[in-house]
Each structure stands twice: as structure tokens, then as C-alpha cells.
Amino acid sequence: MKDVCELIGVIIGDGSIIYNSKNRTYRLEIAGNATEDPRYFSMLSKTIFKLSKKEPKIRFRQHKKGKGITLYSDNKKFVEFLINEFKLPFGKKTFTIRIPNQFLTWKYSKHVIRGIFEADGSIYFSRSKPKSNYPTYPRIEIVTSSKNLSVQLVEILRKKSFKVQTINSDSRKTIKIYISGEKMLEKWIKEIGFSSPKNISKFLFWKTNGYYIPKTTLKERE
């Protein structure tokens, strides 16, 4: 069930569901980074196959900002399952998406939050030591345009004693939710964790060396 909850989180964060009976268009689509995300998308693909009994497709595309990767399924029954069973919305959801009520207990929400982070989150490191040539201070951040989702995330995390802060950006209509510091990062690893090689490698590089090198690739970090 934890893999399913994480998939729900990924869909909430960076997925889209198309359901148009008139045009007979039914699709789940998840977008990512072609360099950092292929192995994680393969993991998500296995979860989708487990739920739908049909293999989703993965394709690469060239965009103005670089090369992207898309995981998608055109399985009508699976799309209807996501909508009816998990109460995930289809169509435009950017400003209204929220975690469905049946996943708000910590047993499920921690896995949903991990999925949201893998889709819409980042782990950063900043310089906090004067003599350090590289950043050492960690910060976990999730960015969303949904006020509903931001309120849920803050409430859930604070109930589990995470020290959460938020920043509202009126110009971009986004809300940044973040936790900072080594203790909070270690708590996140213990209670929520990372799943993608991208974020696991960032954490392990920092944990092993005591610092992080920005703009490195997954291959370089590993």
C-alpha cells in the first residue's frame, strides 16, 4: 500500500488526469527530468502495472528547457479507478488539489507526502560555515500553488513535530513549504524518506562528505 500512496502523492504533485468521454480520451500523465528521473519512473511504472495489470509507457521529449521524460497510461479502467477509488480530480487541479481524506492519517500520509516531495520537492544545501568551500546546511522544500494542499502539508508535518516554515509568492502564486537543518533532515529520512535515486544520492553524498556540490548529475553523485 505504501507504493500506491506514494504514487498518489506523485500524481498530486506533478501528475495530470485527463477524462473526456466525448473524445474518448483517458490518460494519467506524469512529467519529470530525463536525466535524473528514469529509474524512479521505472519504479512508478511497476506500481501502475500492479494496479492496472497493463504496462504504462515512458517517452522522452526535447523541450526548450531541456530533455523531459513522461510516464503515461491510457487505460480507461485505471483512470476511472484513480478518480472513483482514490478521489483524485481530473482536469485542471493546480490551485485546488488536496490529499484525499482517506489518506490523511499518518499511516498513509507519510507515503503520500514522500510522493509529493519526489514530484514537487527539492533538497537544497546552503553555506553556513565560513571556511567551507561547499554548502553544508540542508533544506527540504515543497512548492505548490494549492492553498488547500499547503494547509494539509503544514498541519500533518507539524503534528509529527517537524519544524515547518512557509513563504508565499504572490507574483508566482506559489507557496513554499520547507524544513531546515540537519536534525530535521535526519528526522525526514527516518519518518518519511526518499525513494528516487536523485534525492537518495543527494542525501548520501552530503552524509558521506559533510557537504554538497551543486549542479551535479545523478551519475556524478553516485
Short mmCIF file of C-alpha atoms in Angstrom, two decimals:
data_model
loop_
_atom_site.label_atom_id
_atom_site.label_comp_id
_atom_site.label_asym_id
_atom_site.label_seq_id
_atom_site.Cartn_x
_atom_site.Cartn_y
_atom_site.Cartn_z
CA MET A 1 0.00 0.00 0.00
CA LYS A 2 2.90 2.38 0.64
CA ASP A 3 3.87 2.28 -3.05
CA VAL A 4 0.29 3.10 -4.02
CA CYS A 5 0.19 6.01 -1.54
CA GLU A 6 3.46 7.33 -2.95
CA LEU A 7 2.07 7.14 -6.48
CA ILE A 8 -0.95 9.15 -5.32
CA GLY A 9 1.45 11.75 -3.93
CA VAL A 10 3.34 11.93 -7.22
CA ILE A 11 0.07 12.42 -9.10
CA ILE A 12 -0.95 15.16 -6.65
CA GLY A 13 2.41 16.85 -7.11
CA ASP A 14 3.20 16.61 -10.82
CA GLY A 15 0.62 14.38 -12.46
CA SER A 16 -2.40 15.10 -14.57
CA ILE A 17 -5.53 13.06 -15.22
CA ILE A 18 -7.49 13.52 -18.43
CA TYR A 19 -11.01 12.10 -18.55
CA ASN A 20 -13.09 13.08 -21.56
CA SER A 21 -15.78 10.59 -22.55
CA LYS A 22 -16.89 12.64 -25.58
CA ASN A 23 -13.44 12.45 -27.15
CA ARG A 24 -12.75 9.03 -25.62
CA THR A 25 -9.58 10.38 -24.06
CA TYR A 26 -8.47 8.82 -20.80
CA ARG A 27 -4.95 9.35 -19.55
CA LEU A 28 -2.74 9.56 -16.49
CA GLU A 29 0.43 11.52 -17.23
CA ILE A 30 3.43 12.24 -15.00
CA ALA A 31 6.28 14.51 -16.14
CA GLY A 32 9.88 14.53 -14.96
CA ASN A 33 13.54 15.18 -15.71
CA ALA A 34 15.08 12.95 -18.39
CA THR A 35 18.49 12.83 -16.70
CA GLU A 36 17.50 12.38 -13.05
CA ASP A 37 14.16 10.54 -13.11
CA PRO A 38 14.20 7.48 -15.48
CA ARG A 39 14.95 4.92 -12.75
CA TYR A 40 12.34 6.39 -10.44
CA PHE A 41 9.81 6.38 -13.26
CA SER A 42 10.54 2.70 -13.78
CA MET A 43 9.62 2.16 -10.11
CA LEU A 44 6.37 4.10 -10.57
CA SER A 45 5.68 2.09 -13.72
CA LYS A 46 5.75 -1.13 -11.69
CA THR A 47 3.22 0.30 -9.23
CA ILE A 48 0.90 1.33 -12.06
CA PHE A 49 1.22 -2.13 -13.60
CA LYS A 50 0.37 -3.70 -10.24
CA LEU A 51 -2.82 -1.63 -10.05
CA SER A 52 -3.92 -1.76 -13.69
CA LYS A 53 -2.40 -5.04 -14.98
CA LYS A 54 -1.25 -3.07 -18.02
CA GLU A 55 2.21 -1.65 -18.69
CA PRO A 56 2.31 2.17 -18.85
CA LYS A 57 4.55 3.88 -21.39
CA ILE A 58 7.60 6.06 -20.91
CA ARG A 59 8.77 8.53 -23.52
CA PHE A 60 11.44 11.20 -23.79
CA ARG A 61 10.85 14.64 -25.30
CA GLN A 62 13.03 17.62 -26.12
CA HIS A 63 11.77 20.89 -24.61
CA LYS A 64 13.07 24.45 -24.65
CA LYS A 65 14.32 23.96 -21.09
CA GLY A 66 15.92 20.62 -21.87
CA LYS A 67 15.00 16.99 -22.26
CA GLY A 68 11.97 15.73 -20.35
CA ILE A 69 10.52 12.34 -19.53
CA THR A 70 6.83 11.42 -19.40
CA LEU A 71 5.18 8.37 -17.85
CA TYR A 72 1.65 7.80 -19.06
CA SER A 73 -1.21 5.31 -19.15
CA ASP A 74 -4.22 5.46 -21.48
CA ASN A 75 -6.05 2.70 -19.64
CA LYS A 76 -9.65 3.87 -19.17
CA LYS A 77 -10.42 1.48 -16.29
CA PHE A 78 -7.29 2.54 -14.45
CA VAL A 79 -8.06 6.25 -14.90
CA GLU A 80 -11.59 5.68 -13.62
CA PHE A 81 -10.15 3.71 -10.71
CA LEU A 82 -7.96 6.68 -9.72
CA ILE A 83 -10.94 9.04 -9.90
CA ASN A 84 -13.53 6.85 -8.19
CA GLU A 85 -11.48 4.85 -5.70
CA PHE A 86 -8.86 7.43 -4.68
CA LYS A 87 -10.94 10.58 -5.31
CA LEU A 88 -8.25 12.17 -7.46
CA PRO A 89 -9.53 15.03 -9.63
CA PHE A 90 -9.24 15.17 -13.39
CA GLY A 91 -8.72 18.28 -15.47
CA LYS A 92 -7.25 21.46 -14.01
CA LYS A 93 -6.09 20.94 -10.44
CA THR A 94 -3.15 23.31 -9.92
CA PHE A 95 -4.86 25.65 -7.46
CA THR A 96 -7.29 23.23 -5.82
CA ILE A 97 -5.55 19.85 -5.40
CA ARG A 98 -5.51 18.31 -1.94
CA ILE A 99 -4.75 14.98 -0.28
CA PRO A 100 -7.93 12.84 -0.31
CA ASN A 101 -9.44 12.39 3.15
CA GLN A 102 -8.84 8.63 3.28
CA PHE A 103 -5.07 9.24 3.17
CA LEU A 104 -4.78 11.88 5.88
CA THR A 105 -3.79 9.55 8.73
CA TRP A 106 -0.02 9.29 9.23
CA LYS A 107 -0.03 5.61 8.27
CA TYR A 108 -0.80 6.70 4.70
CA SER A 109 0.01 10.40 4.58
CA LYS A 110 3.76 9.92 5.17
CA HIS A 111 3.96 7.92 1.93
CA VAL A 112 1.74 10.41 0.09
CA ILE A 113 3.99 13.24 1.28
CA ARG A 114 7.06 11.36 0.08
CA GLY A 115 5.44 11.13 -3.37
CA ILE A 116 4.53 14.82 -3.37
CA PHE A 117 8.12 15.65 -2.46
CA GLU A 118 9.54 13.42 -5.20
CA ALA A 119 7.33 15.24 -7.71
CA ASP A 120 7.31 18.83 -6.46
CA GLY A 121 10.07 18.99 -3.88
CA SER A 122 13.80 19.58 -3.69
CA ILE A 123 16.62 19.15 -1.21
CA TYR A 124 18.96 22.15 -1.09
CA PHE A 125 22.18 22.90 0.72
CA SER A 126 23.45 26.35 1.65
CA ARG A 127 26.72 27.65 3.09
CA SER A 128 26.63 28.01 6.86
CA LYS A 129 30.32 27.55 7.69
CA PRO A 130 32.65 30.46 6.77
CA LYS A 131 35.61 28.23 5.91
CA SER A 132 33.64 25.77 3.81
CA ASN A 133 34.06 25.86 0.03
CA TYR A 134 30.80 23.98 -0.46
CA PRO A 135 27.29 24.24 1.02
CA THR A 136 26.63 22.11 4.09
CA TYR A 137 23.29 23.23 5.57
CA PRO A 138 20.28 21.21 4.32
CA ARG A 139 16.79 22.38 3.49
CA ILE A 140 13.85 20.30 2.26
CA GLU A 141 11.32 22.26 0.23
CA ILE A 142 7.97 21.57 -1.45
CA VAL A 143 6.40 24.15 -3.75
CA THR A 144 2.69 24.17 -4.52
CA SER A 145 0.10 26.53 -5.97
CA SER A 146 -2.70 24.90 -3.99
CA LYS A 147 -3.56 26.58 -0.70
CA ASN A 148 -5.59 23.50 0.28
CA LEU A 149 -2.57 21.25 -0.13
CA SER A 150 -0.21 23.63 1.66
CA VAL A 151 -2.51 23.78 4.70
CA GLN A 152 -2.72 19.97 4.79
CA LEU A 153 1.04 19.50 4.50
CA VAL A 154 1.85 22.04 7.21
CA GLU A 155 -0.75 20.57 9.58
CA ILE A 156 0.34 16.96 9.06
CA LEU A 157 4.06 17.69 9.41
CA ARG A 158 3.68 19.93 12.47
CA LYS A 159 1.61 17.26 14.21
CA LYS A 160 4.65 14.98 13.80
CA SER A 161 6.92 17.66 15.32
CA PHE A 162 8.55 18.83 12.09
CA LYS A 163 9.58 22.49 12.29
CA VAL A 164 7.78 23.78 9.20
CA GLN A 165 8.00 27.25 7.66
CA THR A 166 6.21 28.73 4.66
CA ILE A 167 6.81 31.52 2.15
CA ASN A 168 4.05 32.91 -0.09
CA SER A 169 4.98 34.25 -3.52
CA ASP A 170 2.20 36.48 -4.85
CA SER A 171 3.94 37.03 -8.18
CA ARG A 172 4.23 33.31 -8.93
CA LYS A 173 1.12 32.33 -6.97
CA THR A 174 3.04 29.64 -5.14
CA ILE A 175 3.58 28.57 -1.56
CA LYS A 176 6.94 27.19 -0.41
CA ILE A 177 6.82 24.75 2.50
CA TYR A 178 10.19 23.91 3.96
CA ILE A 179 12.08 22.43 6.89
CA SER A 180 15.71 23.25 7.59
CA GLY A 181 18.70 21.84 9.41
CA GLU A 182 20.48 18.55 9.95
CA LYS A 183 18.15 17.29 12.69
CA MET A 184 15.06 17.91 10.57
CA LEU A 185 16.65 16.23 7.55
CA GLU A 186 17.55 13.17 9.62
CA LYS A 187 14.01 13.11 11.02
CA TRP A 188 12.62 13.26 7.48
CA ILE A 189 14.84 10.36 6.42
CA LYS A 190 13.72 8.29 9.40
CA GLU A 191 9.99 9.00 9.24
CA ILE A 192 9.27 9.83 5.57
CA GLY A 193 12.35 9.13 3.49
CA PHE A 194 13.29 9.46 -0.18
CA SER A 195 12.57 6.95 -2.94
CA SER A 196 14.19 8.33 -6.07
CA PRO A 197 17.89 7.75 -6.82
CA LYS A 198 18.06 11.50 -7.46
CA ASN A 199 17.27 12.50 -3.88
CA ILE A 200 18.82 9.47 -2.20
CA SER A 201 22.13 10.23 -3.93
CA LYS A 202 22.00 13.88 -2.83
CA PHE A 203 21.44 12.87 0.78
CA LEU A 204 24.11 10.16 0.76
CA PHE A 205 26.68 12.45 -0.86
CA TRP A 206 26.07 15.06 1.85
CA LYS A 207 26.00 12.43 4.61
CA THR A 208 29.27 10.87 3.46
CA ASN A 209 31.22 14.04 2.76
CA GLY A 210 29.66 16.59 5.08
CA TYR A 211 28.99 18.94 2.18
CA TYR A 212 27.25 19.03 -1.17
CA ILE A 213 28.36 20.07 -4.67
CA PRO A 214 25.58 21.91 -6.52
CA LYS A 215 24.64 21.19 -10.15
CA THR A 216 26.00 17.64 -10.12
CA THR A 217 24.25 14.90 -12.07
CA LEU A 218 22.93 11.65 -10.64
CA LYS A 219 25.80 9.77 -12.30
CA GLU A 220 28.37 12.11 -10.80
CA ARG A 221 26.90 11.86 -7.31
CA GLU A 222 26.78 8.09 -7.39
#
